[in-house]
PDB file of N, CA and C in Angstrom:
ATOM      1  N   MET A  23     116.291 110.159  98.164  1.00  0.00           N
ATOM      2  CA  MET A  23     115.121 110.333  97.340  1.00  0.00           C
ATOM      3  C   MET A  23     114.414 108.979  97.232  1.00  0.00           C
ATOM      4  N   LEU A  24     113.138 108.976  97.515  1.00  0.00           N
ATOM      5  CA  LEU A  24     112.344 107.755  97.491  1.00  0.00           C
ATOM      6  C   LEU A  24     111.787 107.460  96.101  1.00  0.00           C
ATOM      7  N   ILE A  25     111.314 108.518  95.428  1.00  0.00           N
ATOM      8  CA  ILE A  25     110.682 108.371  94.115  1.00  0.00           C
ATOM      9  C   ILE A  25     111.241 109.425  93.171  1.00  0.00           C
ATOM     10  N   SER A  26     111.442 109.018  91.928  1.00  0.00           N
ATOM     11  CA  SER A  26     111.729 109.998  90.879  1.00  0.00           C
ATOM     12  C   SER A  26     110.792 109.694  89.721  1.00  0.00           C
ATOM     13  N   HIS A  27     110.679 110.656  88.817  1.00  0.00           N
ATOM     14  CA  HIS A  27     109.780 110.446  87.686  1.00  0.00           C
ATOM     15  C   HIS A  27     110.285 111.177  86.452  1.00  0.00           C
ATOM     16  N   ALA A  28     109.758 110.735  85.321  1.00  0.00           N
ATOM     17  CA  ALA A  28     110.028 111.383  84.043  1.00  0.00           C
ATOM     18  C   ALA A  28     108.802 111.162  83.164  1.00  0.00           C
ATOM     19  N   VAL A  29     108.564 112.095  82.269  1.00  0.00           N
ATOM     20  CA  VAL A  29     107.472 111.956  81.301  1.00  0.00           C
ATOM     21  C   VAL A  29     108.090 111.967  79.917  1.00  0.00           C
ATOM     22  N   ARG A  30     107.820 110.894  79.174  1.00  0.00           N
ATOM     23  CA  ARG A  30     108.319 110.785  77.805  1.00  0.00           C
ATOM     24  C   ARG A  30     107.204 110.273  76.917  1.00  0.00           C
ATOM     25  N   HIS A  31     106.896 111.017  75.870  1.00  0.00           N
ATOM     26  CA  HIS A  31     105.896 110.597  74.882  1.00  0.00           C
ATOM     27  C   HIS A  31     104.576 110.212  75.541  1.00  0.00           C
ATOM     28  N   ASP A  32     104.105 111.037  76.453  1.00  0.00           N
ATOM     29  CA  ASP A  32     102.825 110.850  77.142  1.00  0.00           C
ATOM     30  C   ASP A  32     102.790 109.622  78.053  1.00  0.00           C
ATOM     31  N   VAL A  33     103.975 109.139  78.439  1.00  0.00           N
ATOM     32  CA  VAL A  33     104.068 108.039  79.395  1.00  0.00           C
ATOM     33  C   VAL A  33     104.777 108.568  80.635  1.00  0.00           C
ATOM     34  N   LEU A  34     104.159 108.340  81.802  1.00  0.00           N
ATOM     35  CA  LEU A  34     104.758 108.729  83.073  1.00  0.00           C
ATOM     36  C   LEU A  34     105.544 107.544  83.613  1.00  0.00           C
ATOM     37  N   TYR A  35     106.844 107.720  83.778  1.00  0.00           N
ATOM     38  CA  TYR A  35     107.709 106.703  84.354  1.00  0.00           C
ATOM     39  C   TYR A  35     108.011 107.102  85.790  1.00  0.00           C
ATOM     40  N   VAL A  36     107.655 106.236  86.723  1.00  0.00           N
ATOM     41  CA  VAL A  36     107.901 106.480  88.143  1.00  0.00           C
ATOM     42  C   VAL A  36     108.864 105.403  88.627  1.00  0.00           C
ATOM     43  N   THR A  37     109.938 105.812  89.272  1.00  0.00           N
ATOM     44  CA  THR A  37     110.912 104.869  89.798  1.00  0.00           C
ATOM     45  C   THR A  37     110.895 104.919  91.317  1.00  0.00           C
ATOM     46  N   LEU A  38     110.674 103.746  91.912  1.00  0.00           N
ATOM     47  CA  LEU A  38     110.818 103.613  93.369  1.00  0.00           C
ATOM     48  C   LEU A  38     112.264 103.195  93.604  1.00  0.00           C
ATOM     49  N   HIS A  39     113.014 103.991  94.336  1.00  0.00           N
ATOM     50  CA  HIS A  39     114.439 103.734  94.495  1.00  0.00           C
ATOM     51  C   HIS A  39     114.762 102.707  95.568  1.00  0.00           C
ATOM     52  N   ARG A  40     113.775 102.387  96.396  1.00  0.00           N
ATOM     53  CA  ARG A  40     113.967 101.324  97.388  1.00  0.00           C
ATOM     54  C   ARG A  40     112.597 100.785  97.778  1.00  0.00           C
ATOM     55  N   ASP A  41     112.587  99.606  98.358  1.00  0.00           N
ATOM     56  CA  ASP A  41     111.336  99.040  98.837  1.00  0.00           C
ATOM     57  C   ASP A  41     110.764  99.934  99.931  1.00  0.00           C
ATOM     58  N   LEU A  42     109.453 100.026  99.957  1.00  0.00           N
ATOM     59  CA  LEU A  42     108.773 100.862 100.947  1.00  0.00           C
ATOM     60  C   LEU A  42     108.544 100.092 102.231  1.00  0.00           C
ATOM     61  N   ASP A  43     108.318 100.849 103.302  1.00  0.00           N
ATOM     62  CA  ASP A  43     107.902 100.248 104.566  1.00  0.00           C
ATOM     63  C   ASP A  43     106.663 100.991 105.041  1.00  0.00           C
ATOM     64  N   VAL A  44     106.143 100.609 106.187  1.00  0.00           N
ATOM     65  CA  VAL A  44     104.880 101.195 106.641  1.00  0.00           C
ATOM     66  C   VAL A  44     104.988 102.681 106.931  1.00  0.00           C
ATOM     67  N   THR A  45     106.185 103.178 107.136  1.00  0.00           N
ATOM     68  CA  THR A  45     106.331 104.606 107.446  1.00  0.00           C
ATOM     69  C   THR A  45     106.306 105.499 106.210  1.00  0.00           C
ATOM     70  N   ASN A  46     106.521 104.912 105.014  1.00  0.00           N
ATOM     71  CA  ASN A  46     106.559 105.767 103.826  1.00  0.00           C
ATOM     72  C   ASN A  46     105.656 105.296 102.684  1.00  0.00           C
ATOM     73  N   ARG A  47     104.905 104.224 102.881  1.00  0.00           N
ATOM     74  CA  ARG A  47     104.072 103.719 101.782  1.00  0.00           C
ATOM     75  C   ARG A  47     102.952 104.679 101.403  1.00  0.00           C
ATOM     76  N   ALA A  48     102.290 105.291 102.372  1.00  0.00           N
ATOM     77  CA  ALA A  48     101.195 106.222 102.061  1.00  0.00           C
ATOM     78  C   ALA A  48     101.731 107.441 101.313  1.00  0.00           C
ATOM     79  N   ALA A  49     102.877 107.947 101.747  1.00  0.00           N
ATOM     80  CA  ALA A  49     103.468 109.108 101.076  1.00  0.00           C
ATOM     81  C   ALA A  49     103.840 108.770  99.636  1.00  0.00           C
ATOM     82  N   ALA A  50     104.365 107.584  99.409  1.00  0.00           N
ATOM     83  CA  ALA A  50     104.736 107.179  98.050  1.00  0.00           C
ATOM     84  C   ALA A  50     103.496 107.035  97.170  1.00  0.00           C
ATOM     85  N   ALA A  51     102.455 106.402  97.699  1.00  0.00           N
ATOM     86  CA  ALA A  51     101.216 106.240  96.928  1.00  0.00           C
ATOM     87  C   ALA A  51     100.612 107.604  96.603  1.00  0.00           C
ATOM     88  N   LEU A  52     100.614 108.499  97.567  1.00  0.00           N
ATOM     89  CA  LEU A  52     100.085 109.844  97.332  1.00  0.00           C
ATOM     90  C   LEU A  52     100.908 110.580  96.289  1.00  0.00           C
ATOM     91  N   ARG A  53     102.216 110.436  96.332  1.00  0.00           N
ATOM     92  CA  ARG A  53     103.091 111.096  95.350  1.00  0.00           C
ATOM     93  C   ARG A  53     102.790 110.590  93.937  1.00  0.00           C
ATOM     94  N   ILE A  54     102.591 109.279  93.796  1.00  0.00           N
ATOM     95  CA  ILE A  54     102.256 108.721  92.480  1.00  0.00           C
ATOM     96  C   ILE A  54     100.915 109.289  92.015  1.00  0.00           C
ATOM     97  N   GLU A  55      99.943 109.355  92.909  1.00  0.00           N
ATOM     98  CA  GLU A  55      98.633 109.904  92.553  1.00  0.00           C
ATOM     99  C   GLU A  55      98.739 111.362  92.103  1.00  0.00           C
ATOM    100  N   VAL A  56      99.531 112.151  92.805  1.00  0.00           N
ATOM    101  CA  VAL A  56      99.719 113.560  92.445  1.00  0.00           C
ATOM    102  C   VAL A  56     100.371 113.669  91.063  1.00  0.00           C
ATOM    103  N   LEU A  57     101.367 112.832  90.804  1.00  0.00           N
ATOM    104  CA  LEU A  57     102.028 112.854  89.500  1.00  0.00           C
ATOM    105  C   LEU A  57     101.056 112.508  88.374  1.00  0.00           C
ATOM    106  N   VAL A  58     100.217 111.503  88.598  1.00  0.00           N
ATOM    107  CA  VAL A  58      99.247 111.119  87.569  1.00  0.00           C
ATOM    108  C   VAL A  58      98.242 112.246  87.348  1.00  0.00           C
ATOM    109  N   GLN A  59      97.748 112.833  88.415  1.00  0.00           N
ATOM    110  CA  GLN A  59      96.794 113.935  88.292  1.00  0.00           C
ATOM    111  C   GLN A  59      97.419 115.133  87.579  1.00  0.00           C
ATOM    112  N   ALA A  60      98.674 115.420  87.873  1.00  0.00           N
ATOM    113  CA  ALA A  60      99.335 116.590  87.292  1.00  0.00           C
ATOM    114  C   ALA A  60      99.665 116.397  85.809  1.00  0.00           C
ATOM    115  N   HIS A  61     100.080 115.194  85.433  1.00  0.00           N
ATOM    116  CA  HIS A  61     100.551 114.969  84.064  1.00  0.00           C
ATOM    117  C   HIS A  61      99.506 114.358  83.147  1.00  0.00           C
ATOM    118  N   ARG A  62      98.483 113.731  83.708  1.00  0.00           N
ATOM    119  CA  ARG A  62      97.432 113.079  82.908  1.00  0.00           C
ATOM    120  C   ARG A  62      98.021 112.276  81.748  1.00  0.00           C
ATOM    121  N   PRO A  63      98.888 111.306  82.079  1.00  0.00           N
ATOM    122  CA  PRO A  63      99.540 110.533  81.014  1.00  0.00           C
ATOM    123  C   PRO A  63      98.587 109.526  80.376  1.00  0.00           C
ATOM    124  N   ALA A  64      98.995 109.011  79.229  1.00  0.00           N
ATOM    125  CA  ALA A  64      98.239 107.950  78.569  1.00  0.00           C
ATOM    126  C   ALA A  64      98.523 106.604  79.239  1.00  0.00           C
ATOM    127  N   ARG A  65      99.686 106.506  79.894  1.00  0.00           N
ATOM    128  CA  ARG A  65     100.102 105.259  80.538  1.00  0.00           C
ATOM    129  C   ARG A  65     101.090 105.576  81.640  1.00  0.00           C
ATOM    130  N   VAL A  66     101.121 104.726  82.666  1.00  0.00           N
ATOM    131  CA  VAL A  66     102.065 104.865  83.774  1.00  0.00           C
ATOM    132  C   VAL A  66     102.887 103.588  83.860  1.00  0.00           C
ATOM    133  N   VAL A  67     104.193 103.751  83.964  1.00  0.00           N
ATOM    134  CA  VAL A  67     105.096 102.622  84.176  1.00  0.00           C
ATOM    135  C   VAL A  67     105.803 102.867  85.503  1.00  0.00           C
ATOM    136  N   VAL A  68     105.670 101.918  86.416  1.00  0.00           N
ATOM    137  CA  VAL A  68     106.339 102.031  87.713  1.00  0.00           C
ATOM    138  C   VAL A  68     107.482 101.024  87.735  1.00  0.00           C
ATOM    139  N   VAL A  69     108.676 101.518  87.970  1.00  0.00           N
ATOM    140  CA  VAL A  69     109.863 100.681  88.082  1.00  0.00           C
ATOM    141  C   VAL A  69     110.070 100.389  89.557  1.00  0.00           C
ATOM    142  N   VAL A  70     109.992  99.099  89.904  1.00  0.00           N
ATOM    143  CA  VAL A  70     110.123  98.702  91.308  1.00  0.00           C
ATOM    144  C   VAL A  70     111.543  98.252  91.587  1.00  0.00           C
ATOM    145  N   PRO A  71     111.995  98.375  92.848  1.00  0.00           N
ATOM    146  CA  PRO A  71     113.385  98.074  93.175  1.00  0.00           C
ATOM    147  C   PRO A  71     113.694  96.590  93.347  1.00  0.00           C
ATOM    148  N   ALA A  72     112.648  95.754  93.381  1.00  0.00           N
ATOM    149  CA  ALA A  72     112.861  94.320  93.596  1.00  0.00           C
ATOM    150  C   ALA A  72     111.830  93.532  92.798  1.00  0.00           C
ATOM    151  N   ALA A  73     112.222  92.347  92.349  1.00  0.00           N
ATOM    152  CA  ALA A  73     111.302  91.503  91.587  1.00  0.00           C
ATOM    153  C   ALA A  73     110.096  91.102  92.428  1.00  0.00           C
ATOM    154  N   ASP A  74     110.310  90.964  93.739  1.00  0.00           N
ATOM    155  CA  ASP A  74     109.246  90.590  94.664  1.00  0.00           C
ATOM    156  C   ASP A  74     109.159  91.687  95.724  1.00  0.00           C
ATOM    157  N   PRO A  75     108.379  92.745  95.462  1.00  0.00           N
ATOM    158  CA  PRO A  75     108.342  93.902  96.358  1.00  0.00           C
ATOM    159  C   PRO A  75     107.833  93.562  97.759  1.00  0.00           C
ATOM    160  N   SER A  76     108.229  94.375  98.716  1.00  0.00           N
ATOM    161  CA  SER A  76     107.765  94.215 100.091  1.00  0.00           C
ATOM    162  C   SER A  76     106.252  94.412 100.149  1.00  0.00           C
ATOM    163  N   PRO A  77     105.615  93.915 101.215  1.00  0.00           N
ATOM    164  CA  PRO A  77     104.173  94.132 101.354  1.00  0.00           C
ATOM    165  C   PRO A  77     103.785  95.613 101.324  1.00  0.00           C
ATOM    166  N   ALA A  78     104.580  96.466 101.919  1.00  0.00           N
ATOM    167  CA  ALA A  78     104.274  97.901 101.917  1.00  0.00           C
ATOM    168  C   ALA A  78     104.389  98.478 100.503  1.00  0.00           C
ATOM    169  N   THR A  79     105.394  98.055  99.757  1.00  0.00           N
ATOM    170  CA  THR A  79     105.531  98.506  98.372  1.00  0.00           C
ATOM    171  C   THR A  79     104.347  98.025  97.552  1.00  0.00           C
ATOM    172  N   PHE A  80     103.984  96.760  97.731  1.00  0.00           N
ATOM    173  CA  PHE A  80     102.846  96.227  96.995  1.00  0.00           C
ATOM    174  C   PHE A  80     101.564  96.975  97.354  1.00  0.00           C
ATOM    175  N   SER A  81     101.387  97.327  98.602  1.00  0.00           N
ATOM    176  CA  SER A  81     100.208  98.076  99.044  1.00  0.00           C
ATOM    177  C   SER A  81     100.126  99.423  98.326  1.00  0.00           C
ATOM    178  N   ALA A  82     101.240 100.126  98.245  1.00  0.00           N
ATOM    179  CA  ALA A  82     101.264 101.418  97.551  1.00  0.00           C
ATOM    180  C   ALA A  82     100.991 101.237  96.062  1.00  0.00           C
ATOM    181  N   LEU A  83     101.544 100.178  95.474  1.00  0.00           N
ATOM    182  CA  LEU A  83     101.302  99.904  94.057  1.00  0.00           C
ATOM    183  C   LEU A  83      99.835  99.579  93.798  1.00  0.00           C
ATOM    184  N   ALA A  84      99.236  98.808  94.687  1.00  0.00           N
ATOM    185  CA  ALA A  84      97.820  98.458  94.528  1.00  0.00           C
ATOM    186  C   ALA A  84      96.947  99.707  94.610  1.00  0.00           C
ATOM    187  N   ARG A  85      97.280 100.597  95.521  1.00  0.00           N
ATOM    188  CA  ARG A  85      96.518 101.852  95.648  1.00  0.00           C
ATOM    189  C   ARG A  85      96.655 102.690  94.373  1.00  0.00           C
ATOM    190  N   ALA A  86      97.872 102.806  93.870  1.00  0.00           N
ATOM    191  CA  ALA A  86      98.103 103.570  92.638  1.00  0.00           C
ATOM    192  C   ALA A  86      97.405 102.900  91.453  1.00  0.00           C
ATOM    193  N   HIS A  87      97.432 101.589  91.417  1.00  0.00           N
ATOM    194  CA  HIS A  87      96.784 100.848  90.336  1.00  0.00           C
ATOM    195  C   HIS A  87      95.276 101.098  90.333  1.00  0.00           C
ATOM    196  N   ARG A  88      94.649 101.054  91.500  1.00  0.00           N
ATOM    197  CA  ARG A  88      93.203 101.316  91.596  1.00  0.00           C
ATOM    198  C   ARG A  88      92.873 102.732  91.148  1.00  0.00           C
ATOM    199  N   MET A  89      93.686 103.688  91.552  1.00  0.00           N
ATOM    200  CA  MET A  89      93.453 105.075  91.173  1.00  0.00           C
ATOM    201  C   MET A  89      93.592 105.236  89.663  1.00  0.00           C
ATOM    202  N   CYS A  90      94.623 104.655  89.081  1.00  0.00           N
ATOM    203  CA  CYS A  90      94.828 104.747  87.631  1.00  0.00           C
ATOM    204  C   CYS A  90      93.684 104.070  86.886  1.00  0.00           C
ATOM    205  N   ALA A  91      93.247 102.912  87.366  1.00  0.00           N
ATOM    206  CA  ALA A  91      92.135 102.207  86.724  1.00  0.00           C
ATOM    207  C   ALA A  91      90.880 103.072  86.741  1.00  0.00           C
ATOM    208  N   GLY A  92      90.659 103.769  87.827  1.00  0.00           N
ATOM    209  CA  GLY A  92      89.508 104.661  87.919  1.00  0.00           C
ATOM    210  C   GLY A  92      89.562 105.806  86.927  1.00  0.00           C
ATOM    211  N   LEU A  93      90.765 106.195  86.541  1.00  0.00           N
ATOM    212  CA  LEU A  93      90.949 107.264  85.556  1.00  0.00           C
ATOM    213  C   LEU A  93      91.078 106.722  84.133  1.00  0.00           C
ATOM    214  N   GLY A  94      91.088 105.411  84.003  1.00  0.00           N
ATOM    215  CA  GLY A  94      91.249 104.814  82.682  1.00  0.00           C
ATOM    216  C   GLY A  94      92.673 104.863  82.163  1.00  0.00           C
ATOM    217  N   VAL A  95      93.636 104.961  83.070  1.00  0.00           N
ATOM    218  CA  VAL A  95      95.051 105.036  82.708  1.00  0.00           C
ATOM    219  C   VAL A  95      95.715 103.709  83.065  1.00  0.00           C
ATOM    220  N   PRO A  96      96.219 102.970  82.085  1.00  0.00           N
ATOM    221  CA  PRO A  96      96.885 101.703  82.397  1.00  0.00           C
ATOM    222  C   PRO A  96      98.159 101.926  83.200  1.00  0.00           C
ATOM    223  N   LEU A  97      98.374 101.075  84.206  1.00  0.00           N
ATOM    224  CA  LEU A  97      99.593 101.098  85.006  1.00  0.00           C
ATOM    225  C   LEU A  97     100.266  99.748  84.846  1.00  0.00           C
ATOM    226  N   THR A  98     101.533  99.772  84.492  1.00  0.00           N
ATOM    227  CA  THR A  98     102.304  98.538  84.379  1.00  0.00           C
ATOM    228  C   THR A  98     103.542  98.637  85.248  1.00  0.00           C
ATOM    229  N   LEU A  99     104.080  97.471  85.580  1.00  0.00           N
ATOM    230  CA  LEU A  99     105.278  97.411  86.415  1.00  0.00           C
ATOM    231  C   LEU A  99     106.472  96.988  85.592  1.00  0.00           C
ATOM    232  N   SER A 100     107.608  97.526  85.937  1.00  0.00           N
ATOM    233  CA  SER A 100     108.876  97.117  85.347  1.00  0.00           C
ATOM    234  C   SER A 100     109.769  96.685  86.500  1.00  0.00           C
ATOM    235  N   GLY A 101     110.416  95.549  86.335  1.00  0.00           N
ATOM    236  CA  GLY A 101     111.300  95.048  87.382  1.00  0.00           C
ATOM    237  C   GLY A 101     110.628  94.063  88.313  1.00  0.00           C
ATOM    238  N   ALA A 102     109.312  93.908  88.216  1.00  0.00           N
ATOM    239  CA  ALA A 102     108.584  92.975  89.069  1.00  0.00           C
ATOM    240  C   ALA A 102     108.512  91.610  88.399  1.00  0.00           C
ATOM    241  N   ASN A 103     108.375  90.577  89.215  1.00  0.00           N
ATOM    242  CA  ASN A 103     108.222  89.242  88.649  1.00  0.00           C
ATOM    243  C   ASN A 103     106.790  89.036  88.158  1.00  0.00           C
ATOM    244  N   ASP A 104     106.568  87.968  87.422  1.00  0.00           N
ATOM    245  CA  ASP A 104     105.250  87.690  86.851  1.00  0.00           C
ATOM    246  C   ASP A 104     104.181  87.545  87.929  1.00  0.00           C
ATOM    247  N   ARG A 105     104.515  86.920  89.049  1.00  0.00           N
ATOM    248  CA  ARG A 105     103.549  86.735  90.135  1.00  0.00           C
ATOM    249  C   ARG A 105     103.047  88.087  90.648  1.00  0.00           C
ATOM    250  N   THR A 106     103.951  89.014  90.841  1.00  0.00           N
ATOM    251  CA  THR A 106     103.574  90.342  91.324  1.00  0.00           C
ATOM    252  C   THR A 106     102.712  91.062  90.297  1.00  0.00           C
ATOM    253  N   ARG A 107     103.075  90.973  89.044  1.00  0.00           N
ATOM    254  CA  ARG A 107     102.271  91.608  87.988  1.00  0.00           C
ATOM    255  C   ARG A 107     100.859  91.035  87.949  1.00  0.00           C
ATOM    256  N   ARG A 108     100.732  89.712  88.073  1.00  0.00           N
ATOM    257  CA  ARG A 108      99.411  89.080  88.048  1.00  0.00           C
ATOM    258  C   ARG A 108      98.542  89.544  89.208  1.00  0.00           C
ATOM    259  N   LEU A 109      99.149  89.787  90.360  1.00  0.00           N
ATOM    260  CA  LEU A 109      98.377  90.230  91.528  1.00  0.00           C
ATOM    261  C   LEU A 109      97.739  91.590  91.300  1.00  0.00           C
ATOM    262  N   LEU A 110      98.315  92.401  90.427  1.00  0.00           N
ATOM    263  CA  LEU A 110      97.747  93.708  90.146  1.00  0.00           C
ATOM    264  C   LEU A 110      96.748  93.701  88.985  1.00  0.00           C
ATOM    265  N   GLU A 111      96.597  92.549  88.343  1.00  0.00           N
ATOM    266  CA  GLU A 111      95.619  92.458  87.269  1.00  0.00           C
ATOM    267  C   GLU A 111      94.211  92.450  87.867  1.00  0.00           C
ATOM    268  N   PRO A 112      93.216  92.898  87.124  1.00  0.00           N
ATOM    269  CA  PRO A 112      91.849  93.017  87.649  1.00  0.00           C
ATOM    270  C   PRO A 112      91.289  91.721  88.229  1.00  0.00           C
ATOM    271  N   ASP A 113      91.590  90.571  87.635  1.00  0.00           N
ATOM    272  CA  ASP A 113      91.022  89.328  88.149  1.00  0.00           C
ATOM    273  C   ASP A 113      91.907  88.691  89.218  1.00  0.00           C
ATOM    274  N   GLY A 114      93.104  89.270  89.449  1.00  0.00           N
ATOM    275  CA  GLY A 114      94.001  88.777  90.481  1.00  0.00           C
ATOM    276  C   GLY A 114      94.238  87.278  90.370  1.00  0.00           C
ATOM    277  N   ALA A 115      95.334  86.774  90.835  1.00  0.00           N
ATOM    278  CA  ALA A 115      95.577  85.339  90.775  1.00  0.00           C
ATOM    279  C   ALA A 115      96.031  84.933  92.114  1.00  0.00           C
TER     280      ALA A 115
END
């Protein structure tokens, strides 16, 4: 299983069970988008498998982040280092 999810108190928790690669990043990003569309949460928390995710994992996270921002739904990361979190902020660092 690549992704699992749970909804608690209007928060969608998505867990990536391993770092993504180019063969599964689009599928993972699409799955996150489908979950957000289906549950319409107030907030999304993505738990990443590494403090410094692979480029493919980061690509999927960036896609999900843009989609959530477009819907006005905050997306935060759990398990990522500060550098990775800053890269997903609107002003980027």
